[in-house]
Amino acid sequence: MNDDIDVLLTETRSFPPPAEFARTALLNDPNIYLEAANDTEAFWMEQARTLEWIRPFTKGLEWDAPHVKWFSDGTLNASANCLDRHVRGAKRNAAAIIWEGEPGDRRTITYWELYRQVNQFANVLKGLGVERGDRVAIYLPLIPECAIAMLACARIGAAHSVVFGGFSPESLRDRINDSECKVLVTADGGYRRGQVVPLKRNADKALEETPSIRHVVVVQRRQGSTIQEAHTEMKEGRDHWYHRLMHNASAQCEPEAMNAEDVLYILYTSGTTGKPKGIVHTTGGYMTGVAYTTKYVFDLKDDDVFWCTADVGWVTGHSYLVYGPLANGATCLMYEGAPDWPEKDRFWDLCERHGVTILYTAPTAIRAFMKWGDQHPAKHDLSRLRLLGSVGEPINPEAWMWYQQHIGGNRCPIVDTWWQTETGAIVISPLPGITPTKPGSATMPLPGFSAALLDIRAKEIDVGGGLLALTKPWPSMLRTIWGDDARYVETYFTKWPGRPDLYFPGDGAKRDDDGFYWILGRVDDVLNVAGHRIGTMEVESALVEHPAVAEAAVVGKAHDIKGQAIAAFVTLREGFTQSSSLRDELREFVAQKIGAIAKPDDILFSADLPKTRSGKIMRRLLRDIAEGRALGDTTTLADPNVVAGLKDQYEAQES
Ligand code: WTA
């Protein structure tokens, strides 16, 4: 079997860090890459020492591949690192969280206030019988209580398991049961596109089959509003209102001294198939990874307002909305709702009003903004922005250029950050004051991380397409899958037999002449046309380059002669209409851009694409449609109607 991937797209644009940005950046000496490579373990120990340890570590890395420990004789507390050390110093009265609800309500919480509330909630949890080593499930809208509950768990040494508020009762139930959570923290409701999401009602359904749960804490999302106490059924003895428990709780709770290798949290990823995996992160290594990457990838300074738009239900929310920024004493914006509510300029309105300086969002959002049109950001003063970030999927070069121009005013560097739930922290990304950027490339591994492009025999590919591998252990890597260590070994460390030291993230990539990495998409999604293995990203990027196209997804469908033919699903920008001549034009356009081999056989225009709730395109379901199969598991979709509609549309076109 051959796992190389053809390289079709050539992107030659390159942008050095803007001079003024580089001059004032926290890091602007490229020697840091060399220093870290020379003695990676020493480099990470130095980063770990920027945290506050209760008992300092003497050990660095212990690597018994594929099992790892970092700093294992040290003790620390994650919540103390995010709070206590700041309230002793100049950050005491600084804003930790600036929160805005979807309806427009606002709260600003200083480090001191956050510290007190976390202490109180830690005592609440203790009062409900939560002990060190227990698990607590968190199922909340994006409100400050997410961070409070997470940090309170960390304070008393309980592992949290955050379940995205958009997940169904069944998903919540399965996650609670897999890690046997003792307490659930939820809310009466949250807001999404003007609708109330009835979280407690969903939770009640899940709770019918969760024998491990002893108590449920319910946050009142909005006092005196439509979703209030009267509308929420509270089960006597089991369910408690958050505000009542907090009222009586002491604001002093000594942080537990946790071993560096004690579990900080579990976070479930569904991936493309199978039962969700409970990714386990531990305390010392994870905190080291997120504190370091937040500071240097985002060039974080005291006067920044950092907005990571991810929900706390995803790893991006854990690492760059809560732990990373708070460990650095940053001021974060947190926004509950949808980007197009009440209008399509909500994000730009938020950026302007809160003076956001660093924006970290996802390609799916950027492509939606492109689709909606330039006029929405143009209405707002975005001149405070100084750095932009992207995460979650490959960013198509055209979307990257749009982001740079229409949001960044051609002034802000863009950090395209590649990482995973499993890596805990950003792995491949530019350092904005040092690394030149190329649209569509996540550039190079950050200092401290080591990657390679390999073929199926683990031979390095210097220039070309192949399998991405991480070749050295790093502190914030997952330690195991909760309750299933065999699956941990099997999923991540058996791609190259006899090489349990090589971590396989499941992504294909290419390396260019400068050694820059370009993520080509999931290896499971790679197309195989007439013996050519083609990454989805390049064909999709060619389509997105056409002025009419906002977003595209391509999949392989069985073909008698070629093995696979390409089927493309295309969303148009506002102001363009579908037609058979546009379809022909797009097919030719792709052929011209990247070669006839990549010319789609079918193009289906679609108002929307099936996406996971975190915004990733689900190509697996598009393959089912293109090959006329019954749809596979659709439970992780954001909106199952999209895919059902597409299936009908596709079948109508075929007949
Ligand atoms: C994809 C999100 C290209 C990739 C932090 C990875 C990316 C998966 C990028 C992990 C990027 C994430 N460029 N692809 N900058 N960032 N991915 O676990 O396929 O939700 O393996 O973590 O998203 O997704 P996860």
PDB file of C-alpha atoms in Angstrom, residues 97-109 141-144 191 221-222 307 321 332-338 341-342 345-356:
ATOM      1  CA  ILE A  97     -13.366  37.526  31.568  1.00  0.00           C
ATOM      2  CA  ILE A  98     -15.427  40.025  29.621  1.00  0.00           C
ATOM      3  CA  TRP A  99     -18.555  38.114  28.832  1.00  0.00           C
ATOM      4  CA  GLU A 100     -21.414  38.946  26.503  1.00  0.00           C
ATOM      5  CA  GLY A 101     -24.559  36.888  26.197  1.00  0.00           C
ATOM      6  CA  GLU A 102     -26.321  36.487  22.898  1.00  0.00           C
ATOM      7  CA  PRO A 103     -29.214  38.761  23.890  1.00  0.00           C
ATOM      8  CA  GLY A 104     -26.650  41.463  24.722  1.00  0.00           C
ATOM      9  CA  ASP A 105     -26.325  41.150  28.500  1.00  0.00           C
ATOM     10  CA  ARG A 106     -22.791  41.684  29.814  1.00  0.00           C
ATOM     11  CA  ARG A 107     -20.601  40.794  32.769  1.00  0.00           C
ATOM     12  CA  THR A 108     -17.008  41.692  33.481  1.00  0.00           C
ATOM     13  CA  ILE A 109     -15.238  39.530  36.026  1.00  0.00           C
ATOM     14  CA  PRO A 141     -23.957  27.324  27.617  1.00  0.00           C
ATOM     15  CA  LEU A 142     -20.924  29.540  27.050  1.00  0.00           C
ATOM     16  CA  ILE A 143     -21.177  31.541  30.273  1.00  0.00           C
ATOM     17  CA  PRO A 144     -18.500  32.429  32.845  1.00  0.00           C
ATOM     18  CA  TYR A 191     -29.352  31.182  23.955  1.00  0.00           C
ATOM     19  CA  ARG A 221     -28.870  31.520  32.997  1.00  0.00           C
ATOM     20  CA  ARG A 222     -30.967  34.625  33.388  1.00  0.00           C
ATOM     21  CA  TRP A 307     -10.972  36.592  21.895  1.00  0.00           C
ATOM     22  CA  LEU A 321     -10.392  30.367  26.378  1.00  0.00           C
ATOM     23  CA  CYS A 332     -10.477  37.253  27.531  1.00  0.00           C
ATOM     24  CA  LEU A 333     -13.662  38.004  25.711  1.00  0.00           C
ATOM     25  CA  MET A 334     -16.260  35.260  25.915  1.00  0.00           C
ATOM     26  CA  TYR A 335     -19.356  35.414  23.693  1.00  0.00           C
ATOM     27  CA  GLU A 336     -22.267  33.061  24.155  1.00  0.00           C
ATOM     28  CA  GLY A 337     -24.080  33.107  20.867  1.00  0.00           C
ATOM     29  CA  ALA A 338     -24.123  32.831  17.097  1.00  0.00           C
ATOM     30  CA  TRP A 341     -27.363  37.068  15.595  1.00  0.00           C
ATOM     31  CA  PRO A 342     -29.113  39.469  15.487  1.00  0.00           C
ATOM     32  CA  ASP A 345     -21.916  41.720  11.763  1.00  0.00           C
ATOM     33  CA  ARG A 346     -22.156  40.546  15.392  1.00  0.00           C
ATOM     34  CA  PHE A 347     -18.494  39.478  15.594  1.00  0.00           C
ATOM     35  CA  TRP A 348     -17.252  42.795  14.213  1.00  0.00           C
ATOM     36  CA  ASP A 349     -19.546  44.700  16.512  1.00  0.00           C
ATOM     37  CA  LEU A 350     -18.093  42.718  19.445  1.00  0.00           C
ATOM     38  CA  CYS A 351     -14.525  43.353  18.278  1.00  0.00           C
ATOM     39  CA  GLU A 352     -15.152  47.060  17.987  1.00  0.00           C
ATOM     40  CA  ARG A 353     -17.022  47.546  21.260  1.00  0.00           C
ATOM     41  CA  HIS A 354     -14.651  45.461  23.369  1.00  0.00           C
ATOM     42  CA  GLY A 355     -11.487  46.620  21.635  1.00  0.00           C
ATOM     43  CA  VAL A 356     -10.421  43.093  20.738  1.00  0.00           C
TER      44      VAL A 356
END
